[in-house]
Amino acid sequence: DVKVTQSSRYLVKRTGEKVFLECVQDMDHENMFWYRQDPGLGLRLIYFSYDVKMKEKGDIPEGYSVSREKKERFSLILESASTNQTSMYLCASSFVTQGYGYTFGSGTRLTVV
Amino acid sequence: LAKTTQPISMDSYEGQEVNITCSHNNIATNDYITWYQQFPSQGPRFIIQGYKTKVTNEVASLFIPADRKSSTLSLPRVSLSDTAVYYCLVGDGGATNKLIFGTGTLLAVQP
């Protein structure tokens, strides 16, 4: 079964820490995405990447950066975690070919204290 | 980017057919219509996708009128386990037209 795997299901970090969220997909997808999901706000796109070493800002990139050194791995980095970054983080991937749907990971629930 | 409008919530009973309609007046020629399902504490799951007319799979049907300005997700004979949030999205999902999620429709199925 094809998979998008997020490294942690739950994380608790302190304010000011540098946080790495890892995502790996085994489907040879070109596109990868990071979303955050908060109650009442739905899913909001943070960053996406359509190729190795390529990245594009989504709707809410402030306070985040990303890294894509290999096709199968897309990392989200919180440079200095803050309490307003407490959220559910979801990684997704897809083929670049027009019209294909996304495959999502199970999510990482991050709490910043 | 085309935006979508769908009801915030819907109620149903087990065994009923449920139709969730989504409007997308600004859909572009290259856009597909895609529906996702999300259970609490899980990532969204792809349900169905279409471009025009009707698409059916083992889970649902998707009806798209000729003008493509709306679409209807049809879930036959829902069960309690179909209680979830359903998202309607339009786009081609590529680098220049990424999918934008709205707040979705919370479907509550009661016994």
Coordinates of N, CA and C in Angstrom, one line a residue:
Chain A
D1 N 0.8 -1.2 0.0 CA 0.0 0.0 0.0 C 0.9 1.2 0.0
V2 N 0.5 2.2 -0.8 CA 1.3 3.4 -0.9 C 1.2 4.2 0.4
K3 N 2.2 5.0 0.7 CA 2.2 5.6 2.0 C 2.9 7.0 1.9
V4 N 2.4 7.9 2.8 CA 3.1 9.1 3.2 C 3.2 9.0 4.7
T5 N 4.5 8.9 5.1 CA 4.8 8.7 6.5 C 5.3 9.9 7.2
Q6 N 4.7 10.4 8.3 CA 5.2 11.5 9.1 C 5.9 10.9 10.3
S7 N 7.1 11.5 10.6 CA 8.0 10.8 11.6 C 7.4 10.7 13.0
S8 N 6.6 11.7 13.3 CA 6.1 11.7 14.7 C 4.6 11.9 14.7
R9 N 3.9 11.2 15.6 CA 2.4 11.4 15.7 C 2.1 12.6 16.6
Y10 N 2.9 12.7 17.7 CA 2.7 13.7 18.7 C 4.1 14.3 19.0
L11 N 4.2 15.6 19.2 CA 5.4 16.3 19.6 C 5.1 17.4 20.6
V12 N 5.9 17.5 21.6 CA 5.8 18.6 22.5 C 7.1 19.3 22.6
K13 N 7.1 20.6 22.2 CA 8.4 21.4 22.2 C 8.2 22.6 23.0
R14 N 9.4 23.2 23.4 CA 9.4 24.4 24.1 C 9.5 25.6 23.2
T15 N 9.0 26.8 23.6 CA 9.1 28.0 22.9 C 10.5 28.3 22.6
G16 N 10.8 28.7 21.4 CA 12.2 29.0 21.0 C 13.0 27.9 20.4
E17 N 12.5 26.7 20.6 CA 13.2 25.5 20.0 C 13.1 25.5 18.5
K18 N 14.1 24.9 17.9 CA 14.1 24.6 16.4 C 13.5 23.2 16.3
V19 N 12.4 23.1 15.5 CA 11.7 21.9 15.3 C 11.7 21.4 13.9
F20 N 11.9 20.1 13.8 CA 12.0 19.5 12.4 C 10.8 18.5 12.4
L21 N 10.0 18.6 11.3 CA 8.9 17.7 11.0 C 9.3 17.0 9.7
E22 N 9.4 15.7 9.8 CA 9.8 14.9 8.6 C 8.7 14.2 7.9
C23 N 8.7 14.1 6.6 CA 7.7 13.5 5.8 C 8.4 12.7 4.7
V24 N 8.0 11.4 4.6 CA 8.6 10.6 3.5 C 7.5 9.9 2.8
Q25 N 7.6 9.9 1.4 CA 6.6 9.2 0.6 C 7.3 8.1 -0.3
D26 N 6.6 7.0 -0.5 CA 7.2 5.9 -1.3 C 6.6 5.7 -2.7
M27 N 5.9 6.8 -3.2 CA 5.2 6.7 -4.4 C 5.9 7.3 -5.6
D28 N 7.1 7.8 -5.4 CA 7.8 8.5 -6.4 C 7.1 9.8 -6.9
H29 N 6.3 10.4 -6.0 CA 5.6 11.6 -6.4 C 6.5 12.8 -6.5
E30 N 6.2 13.7 -7.5 CA 7.0 14.9 -7.7 C 6.7 15.9 -6.7
N31 N 5.4 16.1 -6.4 CA 4.9 17.2 -5.6 C 4.8 16.7 -4.1
M32 N 5.2 17.6 -3.2 CA 5.0 17.4 -1.8 C 4.5 18.7 -1.1
F33 N 3.7 18.6 -0.1 CA 3.1 19.7 0.5 C 3.1 19.6 2.0
W34 N 3.1 20.8 2.7 CA 2.9 20.9 4.1 C 1.7 21.8 4.4
Y35 N 0.7 21.2 5.2 CA -0.4 22.0 5.6 C -0.4 22.0 7.1
R36 N -1.1 23.0 7.7 CA -1.5 23.0 9.1 C -3.0 23.1 9.2
Q37 N -3.5 22.4 10.2 CA -5.0 22.4 10.3 C -5.3 22.8 11.7
D38 N -6.2 23.8 11.8 CA -6.6 24.4 13.1 C -8.2 24.4 13.1
P39 N -8.8 24.2 14.3 CA -10.2 24.3 14.3 C -10.8 25.5 13.8
G40 N -11.8 25.4 12.9 CA -12.5 26.5 12.3 C -11.8 27.1 11.1
L41 N -10.5 26.7 10.9 CA -9.8 27.3 9.8 C -9.5 26.4 8.7
G42 N -9.8 25.1 8.8 CA -9.6 24.2 7.8 C -8.1 23.9 7.6
L43 N -7.7 23.4 6.4 CA -6.3 23.2 6.1 C -5.7 24.4 5.4
R44 N -4.6 24.8 5.8 CA -3.9 26.0 5.2 C -2.5 25.5 4.7
L45 N -2.2 25.9 3.5 CA -1.0 25.5 2.9 C 0.2 26.3 3.4
I46 N 1.3 25.7 3.9 CA 2.4 26.4 4.4 C 3.5 26.5 3.3
Y47 N 3.9 25.4 2.7 CA 4.9 25.3 1.7 C 4.6 24.1 0.8
F48 N 5.0 24.2 -0.5 CA 5.0 23.0 -1.3 C 6.3 23.0 -2.2
S49 N 6.5 21.8 -2.7 CA 7.7 21.6 -3.5 C 7.3 20.7 -4.7
Y50 N 7.7 21.1 -5.9 CA 7.3 20.3 -7.1 C 8.6 19.6 -7.7
D51 N 9.7 19.7 -7.0 CA 10.9 19.0 -7.4 C 11.9 19.0 -6.3
V52 N 12.9 18.2 -6.4 CA 14.0 18.2 -5.5 C 14.7 19.6 -5.5
K53 N 14.9 20.1 -4.3 CA 15.5 21.4 -4.1 C 14.7 22.6 -4.5
M54 N 13.5 22.4 -4.9 CA 12.5 23.4 -5.3 C 11.5 23.6 -4.2
K55 N 11.1 24.8 -4.0 CA 10.1 25.1 -3.0 C 9.3 26.4 -3.3
E56 N 8.1 26.4 -2.9 CA 7.3 27.6 -3.1 C 6.5 27.9 -1.9
K57 N 6.3 29.1 -1.6 CA 5.5 29.5 -0.4 C 4.1 29.3 -0.6
G58 N 3.4 28.8 0.4 CA 2.0 28.7 0.4 C 1.3 29.9 0.9
D59 N 0.2 29.7 1.6 CA -0.5 30.9 2.1 C 0.0 31.4 3.5
I60 N 0.6 30.6 4.3 CA 1.1 31.0 5.6 C 2.5 30.5 5.9
P61 N 3.5 31.0 5.1 CA 4.9 30.5 5.3 C 5.6 31.2 6.4
E62 N 5.1 32.2 7.0 CA 5.9 33.0 8.0 C 6.2 32.1 9.2
G63 N 7.5 32.0 9.6 CA 7.9 31.3 10.8 C 8.3 29.8 10.4
Y64 N 8.2 29.5 9.1 CA 8.5 28.2 8.7 C 9.5 28.2 7.6
S65 N 10.3 27.1 7.4 CA 11.1 26.9 6.2 C 11.0 25.4 5.9
V66 N 11.4 25.0 4.7 CA 11.3 23.7 4.3 C 12.6 23.2 3.6
S67 N 12.8 21.9 3.5 CA 14.0 21.4 2.8 C 13.6 20.2 2.0
R68 N 14.0 20.1 0.8 CA 13.8 18.9 0.0 C 15.1 18.5 -0.8
E69 N 15.9 17.7 -0.1 CA 17.1 17.3 -0.7 C 17.0 16.0 -1.5
K70 N 16.0 15.2 -1.2 CA 15.7 14.0 -1.9 C 14.2 14.0 -2.3
K71 N 13.9 13.3 -3.4 CA 12.6 13.3 -3.9 C 11.6 12.8 -2.9
E72 N 11.9 11.8 -2.2 CA 11.0 11.2 -1.3 C 10.8 11.9 0.1
R73 N 11.6 12.9 0.4 CA 11.6 13.4 1.7 C 11.4 14.9 1.7
F74 N 10.5 15.4 2.5 CA 10.2 16.9 2.6 C 10.1 17.2 4.0
S75 N 10.9 18.1 4.5 CA 11.0 18.5 5.9 C 10.5 19.9 6.1
L76 N 9.7 20.0 7.2 CA 9.2 21.3 7.6 C 10.0 21.7 8.8
I77 N 10.5 23.0 8.8 CA 11.3 23.5 9.9 C 10.7 24.7 10.6
L78 N 10.5 24.6 11.9 CA 10.1 25.8 12.6 C 11.4 26.4 13.2
E79 N 11.8 27.5 12.7 CA 13.1 28.0 13.1 C 13.2 28.4 14.6
S80 N 12.1 28.9 15.2 CA 12.0 29.2 16.6 C 10.6 29.1 17.0
A81 N 10.2 27.9 17.5 CA 8.8 27.6 17.8 C 8.2 28.6 18.7
S82 N 6.9 28.9 18.4 CA 6.1 29.7 19.2 C 4.8 29.1 19.5
T83 N 4.1 29.5 20.6 CA 2.9 28.9 21.0 C 1.8 28.9 19.9
N84 N 1.8 29.9 19.0 CA 0.8 30.0 18.0 C 1.1 29.0 16.8
Q85 N 2.1 28.3 16.9 CA 2.4 27.2 16.0 C 1.9 25.9 16.5
T86 N 1.3 25.9 17.6 CA 0.6 24.6 18.1 C -0.5 24.3 17.1
S87 N -0.4 23.1 16.5 CA -1.4 22.8 15.5 C -1.2 21.3 15.1
M88 N -2.1 20.9 14.2 CA -1.9 19.6 13.5 C -1.2 19.9 12.2
Y89 N -0.1 19.2 11.9 CA 0.6 19.4 10.7 C 0.4 18.2 9.8
L90 N 0.1 18.4 8.5 CA -0.2 17.4 7.6 C 0.7 17.5 6.4
C91 N 1.3 16.4 6.0 CA 2.1 16.3 4.8 C 1.3 15.6 3.7
A92 N 1.5 16.0 2.5 CA 0.8 15.3 1.4 C 1.8 15.3 0.2
S93 N 1.5 14.3 -0.7 CA 2.2 14.2 -2.0 C 1.3 13.9 -3.1
S94 N 1.8 14.2 -4.3 CA 1.0 13.9 -5.5 C 1.9 13.9 -6.8
F95 N 1.4 13.3 -7.8 CA 2.1 13.3 -9.1 C 1.9 14.7 -9.7
V96 N 2.9 15.1 -10.5 CA 2.8 16.4 -11.1 C 1.8 16.4 -12.2
T97 N 1.5 15.3 -12.7 CA 0.5 15.2 -13.8 C -0.8 15.7 -13.4
Q98 N -1.4 16.5 -14.3 CA -2.6 17.2 -14.0 C -3.7 16.3 -13.6
G99 N -4.4 16.7 -12.5 CA -5.6 16.0 -12.2 C -5.5 14.9 -11.1
Y100 N -4.3 14.6 -10.7 CA -4.2 13.5 -9.7 C -4.4 14.1 -8.3
G101 N -5.0 13.2 -7.5 CA -5.3 13.6 -6.1 C -4.1 13.5 -5.2
Y102 N -4.2 14.0 -4.0 CA -3.2 14.0 -3.0 C -3.3 12.8 -2.1
T103 N -2.2 12.3 -1.7 CA -2.1 11.3 -0.6 C -1.6 12.0 0.6
F104 N -2.3 11.9 1.7 CA -1.9 12.6 3.0 C -1.3 11.6 4.0
G105 N -0.4 12.1 4.8 CA 0.0 11.4 6.0 C -1.0 11.5 7.1
S106 N -0.7 10.8 8.2 CA -1.6 10.8 9.3 C -1.6 12.0 10.2
G107 N -0.5 12.8 10.0 CA -0.5 14.1 10.7 C 0.5 14.0 11.9
T108 N 1.0 15.2 12.3 CA 1.8 15.3 13.5 C 1.1 16.4 14.3
R109 N 0.7 16.1 15.5 CA 0.1 17.1 16.4 C 1.2 17.7 17.3
L110 N 1.5 18.9 17.0 CA 2.6 19.6 17.7 C 2.0 20.6 18.7
T111 N 2.6 20.5 19.9 CA 2.2 21.4 21.0 C 3.5 22.1 21.4
V112 N 3.4 23.5 21.4 CA 4.5 24.3 21.8 C 4.1 24.9 23.1
V113 N 5.0 24.7 24.1 CA 4.7 25.2 25.5 C 5.7 26.2 25.9
Chain B
L1 N -7.2 31.4 -8.3 CA -7.5 30.0 -7.9 C -9.0 30.0 -7.6
A2 N -9.7 28.9 -8.1 CA -11.1 28.8 -7.9 C -11.4 28.5 -6.5
K3 N -12.4 29.2 -5.9 CA -12.9 28.9 -4.6 C -14.1 28.1 -4.6
T4 N -14.4 27.4 -3.5 CA -15.6 26.6 -3.4 C -16.4 27.0 -2.3
T5 N -17.7 26.7 -2.4 CA -18.7 27.0 -1.3 C -19.5 25.7 -1.1
Q6 N -19.5 25.2 0.1 CA -20.3 24.0 0.5 C -20.9 24.2 1.8
P7 N -21.9 23.5 2.2 CA -22.6 23.7 3.5 C -21.6 23.3 4.6
I8 N -21.8 24.0 5.7 CA -20.9 23.8 6.8 C -21.2 22.4 7.5
S9 N -22.5 22.0 7.5 CA -22.8 20.7 8.1 C -24.1 20.2 7.5
M10 N -24.2 18.8 7.6 CA -25.4 18.1 7.2 C -25.6 17.0 8.2
D11 N -26.9 16.6 8.3 CA -27.3 15.5 9.2 C -27.9 14.4 8.3
S12 N -27.8 13.2 8.7 CA -28.4 12.1 7.9 C -28.6 10.9 8.9
Y13 N -29.3 9.9 8.4 CA -29.5 8.7 9.2 C -28.9 7.5 8.4
E14 N -28.6 6.5 9.1 CA -28.0 5.3 8.5 C -29.0 4.8 7.4
G15 N -28.4 4.4 6.3 CA -29.1 3.8 5.2 C -29.6 4.8 4.2
Q16 N -29.5 6.1 4.5 CA -30.0 7.1 3.5 C -28.9 7.4 2.5
E17 N -29.3 7.9 1.4 CA -28.4 8.5 0.4 C -28.1 10.0 0.8
V18 N -26.9 10.4 0.8 CA -26.5 11.7 1.1 C -25.9 12.4 -0.1
N19 N -26.4 13.6 -0.4 CA -25.9 14.4 -1.5 C -25.3 15.7 -0.9
I20 N -24.0 16.0 -1.2 CA -23.4 17.2 -0.7 C -23.0 18.0 -2.0
T21 N -23.6 19.2 -2.1 CA -23.3 20.0 -3.2 C -22.3 21.1 -3.0
C22 N -21.5 21.3 -4.0 CA -20.4 22.3 -3.9 C -20.5 23.3 -5.1
S23 N -20.4 24.5 -4.8 CA -20.4 25.5 -5.9 C -19.0 26.0 -6.2
H24 N -18.7 26.2 -7.4 CA -17.3 26.6 -7.8 C -17.5 27.4 -9.1
N25 N -18.0 28.6 -9.0 CA -18.4 29.5 -10.1 C -17.2 29.9 -11.0
N26 N -16.0 29.9 -10.4 CA -14.9 30.4 -11.2 C -14.0 29.3 -11.6
I27 N -14.5 28.1 -11.8 CA -13.7 27.0 -12.2 C -13.1 27.2 -13.5
A28 N -11.8 26.8 -13.7 CA -11.1 27.1 -14.9 C -11.1 25.8 -15.8
T29 N -10.8 26.0 -17.0 CA -10.9 25.0 -18.0 C -10.1 23.7 -17.6
N30 N -8.9 24.0 -17.1 CA -8.0 22.8 -16.7 C -8.3 22.2 -15.4
D31 N -9.2 22.8 -14.6 CA -9.4 22.3 -13.2 C -10.2 21.0 -13.2
Y32 N -9.8 20.1 -12.3 CA -10.6 19.0 -11.9 C -11.3 19.3 -10.6
I33 N -12.3 18.5 -10.3 CA -13.1 18.6 -9.1 C -12.8 17.3 -8.3
T34 N -12.3 17.6 -7.1 CA -11.8 16.5 -6.2 C -12.5 16.6 -4.9
W35 N -12.9 15.4 -4.3 CA -13.5 15.4 -3.0 C -12.6 14.5 -2.1
Y36 N -12.5 15.0 -0.9 CA -11.7 14.3 0.2 C -12.6 14.1 1.4
Q37 N -12.3 13.0 2.2 CA -12.9 12.7 3.4 C -11.9 12.8 4.5
Q38 N -12.3 13.3 5.7 CA -11.4 13.4 6.8 C -12.1 13.0 8.1
F39 N -11.5 12.0 8.7 CA -11.9 11.6 10.1 C -11.1 12.3 11.1
P40 N -11.6 12.5 12.3 CA -10.8 13.2 13.4 C -9.4 12.6 13.6
S41 N -8.5 13.5 13.7 CA -7.1 13.1 14.0 C -6.4 12.2 12.9
Q42 N -7.0 12.4 11.7 CA -6.4 11.7 10.5 C -6.2 12.7 9.4
G43 N -5.3 12.4 8.4 CA -5.2 13.2 7.2 C -6.4 12.9 6.3
P44 N -6.7 13.9 5.4 CA -7.8 13.7 4.5 C -7.5 12.5 3.5
R45 N -8.5 11.9 3.1 CA -8.4 10.7 2.2 C -9.1 11.0 0.9
F46 N -8.5 10.8 -0.2 CA -9.1 11.0 -1.5 C -10.3 10.1 -1.7
I47 N -11.4 10.7 -2.1 CA -12.6 9.9 -2.4 C -12.8 9.7 -3.9
I48 N -12.9 10.8 -4.6 CA -13.3 10.8 -6.0 C -12.9 12.0 -6.7
Q49 N -12.7 11.9 -8.0 CA -12.3 13.1 -8.8 C -13.0 13.0 -10.2
G50 N -13.4 14.1 -10.7 CA -14.0 14.2 -12.0 C -13.7 15.4 -12.7
Y51 N -14.0 15.4 -14.0 CA -13.9 16.6 -14.8 C -15.2 17.1 -15.4
K52 N -16.0 16.1 -15.8 CA -17.4 16.5 -16.3 C -18.3 15.3 -16.2
T53 N -19.6 15.5 -16.3 CA -20.6 14.5 -16.3 C -20.7 13.7 -15.0
K54 N -20.5 12.4 -15.1 CA -20.6 11.6 -13.9 C -19.4 10.6 -13.7
V55 N -19.0 10.5 -12.5 CA -17.9 9.5 -12.2 C -18.4 8.7 -11.0
T56 N -18.2 7.4 -11.1 CA -18.6 6.5 -10.0 C -17.5 5.6 -9.6
N57 N -17.3 5.4 -8.3 CA -16.4 4.4 -7.9 C -17.0 3.6 -6.7
E58 N -16.3 2.8 -6.0 CA -16.9 1.9 -5.0 C -17.4 2.6 -3.8
V59 N -17.0 3.9 -3.7 CA -17.3 4.6 -2.5 C -18.4 5.6 -2.7
A60 N -18.4 6.3 -3.9 CA -19.3 7.4 -4.1 C -19.5 7.7 -5.6
S61 N -20.4 8.6 -5.9 CA -20.6 9.1 -7.2 C -20.4 10.6 -7.2
L62 N -20.0 11.1 -8.3 CA -19.8 12.6 -8.5 C -20.5 13.0 -9.7
F63 N -21.4 14.0 -9.5 CA -22.2 14.5 -10.6 C -21.8 15.9 -10.9
I64 N -21.5 16.2 -12.2 CA -21.0 17.5 -12.6 C -21.8 17.9 -13.8
P65 N -22.5 19.1 -13.7 CA -23.4 19.5 -14.8 C -22.5 20.1 -15.9
A66 N -23.1 20.4 -17.0 CA -22.4 20.8 -18.2 C -21.6 22.1 -18.0
D67 N -22.1 23.0 -17.2 CA -21.4 24.3 -17.0 C -20.3 24.2 -16.0
R68 N -20.2 23.0 -15.2 CA -19.2 22.7 -14.3 C -19.1 23.8 -13.1
K69 N -20.1 24.5 -12.9 CA -20.0 25.6 -11.9 C -20.4 25.0 -10.5
S70 N -20.8 23.8 -10.5 CA -21.2 23.1 -9.2 C -20.9 21.6 -9.4
S71 N -20.9 20.9 -8.3 CA -20.8 19.4 -8.4 C -21.5 18.9 -7.1
T72 N -21.9 17.6 -7.2 CA -22.6 16.9 -6.1 C -21.9 15.6 -5.8
L73 N -21.5 15.5 -4.6 CA -21.0 14.2 -4.1 C -22.1 13.4 -3.6
S74 N -22.3 12.2 -4.1 CA -23.4 11.3 -3.6 C -22.9 10.1 -2.9
L75 N -23.3 9.9 -1.6 CA -22.9 8.8 -0.8 C -24.1 7.8 -0.7
P76 N -24.0 6.7 -1.2 CA -25.2 5.8 -1.1 C -25.3 5.1 0.2
R77 N -26.4 5.0 0.8 CA -26.7 4.2 2.0 C -25.6 4.4 3.0
V78 N -25.5 5.6 3.6 CA -24.5 5.9 4.6 C -24.6 5.1 5.8
S79 N -23.5 4.9 6.5 CA -23.4 4.3 7.8 C -22.8 5.2 8.8
L80 N -22.8 4.8 10.0 CA -22.2 5.7 11.1 C -20.8 6.0 10.8
S81 N -20.1 5.1 10.2 CA -18.6 5.3 9.9 C -18.4 6.3 8.8
D82 N -19.4 6.8 8.1 CA -19.3 7.8 7.1 C -19.3 9.2 7.8
T83 N -19.5 9.3 9.1 CA -19.5 10.6 9.8 C -18.0 11.1 9.6
A84 N -17.9 12.3 9.0 CA -16.6 12.8 8.7 C -16.8 14.2 8.1
V85 N -15.7 14.9 7.9 CA -15.7 16.2 7.1 C -15.4 15.9 5.7
Y86 N -16.2 16.4 4.8 CA -16.0 16.2 3.3 C -15.6 17.6 2.7
Y87 N -14.5 17.5 2.0 CA -14.0 18.7 1.3 C -14.1 18.6 -0.2
C88 N -14.6 19.7 -0.8 CA -14.6 19.8 -2.2 C -13.5 20.8 -2.7
L89 N -12.7 20.4 -3.7 CA -11.7 21.2 -4.2 C -11.7 21.3 -5.7
V90 N -11.2 22.4 -6.2 CA -11.0 22.5 -7.7 C -9.6 22.9 -7.9
G91 N -9.0 22.4 -9.0 CA -7.7 22.8 -9.4 C -7.1 21.6 -10.1
D92 N -5.9 21.8 -10.6 CA -5.2 20.6 -11.3 C -4.2 20.1 -10.4
G93 N -4.0 20.7 -9.2 CA -3.1 20.1 -8.2 C -1.6 20.2 -8.6
G94 N -1.3 20.9 -9.6 CA 0.1 21.0 -10.0 C 0.7 22.2 -9.4
A95 N 2.0 22.5 -9.7 CA 2.7 23.5 -9.1 C 2.1 24.9 -9.3
T96 N 1.4 25.1 -10.4 CA 0.9 26.4 -10.7 C -0.6 26.5 -10.2
N97 N -1.1 25.5 -9.8 CA -2.6 25.5 -9.4 C -2.8 24.5 -8.3
K98 N -2.2 24.7 -7.2 CA -2.3 23.8 -6.1 C -3.7 23.8 -5.5
L99 N -4.0 22.7 -4.9 CA -5.3 22.5 -4.3 C -5.5 23.4 -3.0
I100 N -6.6 24.1 -2.9 CA -6.9 24.9 -1.7 C -8.0 24.2 -1.0
F101 N -7.8 23.9 0.3 CA -8.9 23.4 1.1 C -9.7 24.5 1.7
G102 N -11.0 24.3 1.7 CA -11.9 25.2 2.5 C -12.1 24.5 3.9
T103 N -13.2 24.9 4.5 CA -13.5 24.3 5.8 C -14.3 23.1 5.8
G104 N -14.8 22.7 4.6 CA -15.5 21.4 4.4 C -16.9 21.4 4.9
T105 N -17.6 20.2 4.8 CA -18.9 19.9 5.3 C -18.8 18.8 6.3
L106 N -19.3 19.1 7.5 CA -19.3 18.0 8.5 C -20.6 17.2 8.3
L107 N -20.4 16.0 7.9 CA -21.6 15.1 7.8 C -21.7 14.3 9.1
A108 N -22.9 14.4 9.7 CA -23.1 13.6 10.9 C -24.2 12.6 10.6
V109 N -23.9 11.3 10.7 CA -24.8 10.2 10.4 C -25.3 9.6 11.8
Q110 N -26.6 9.6 11.9 CA -27.2 9.1 13.2 C -27.8 7.7 12.9
P111 N -27.9 6.9 14.0 CA -28.5 5.6 13.9 C -30.0 5.7 13.6

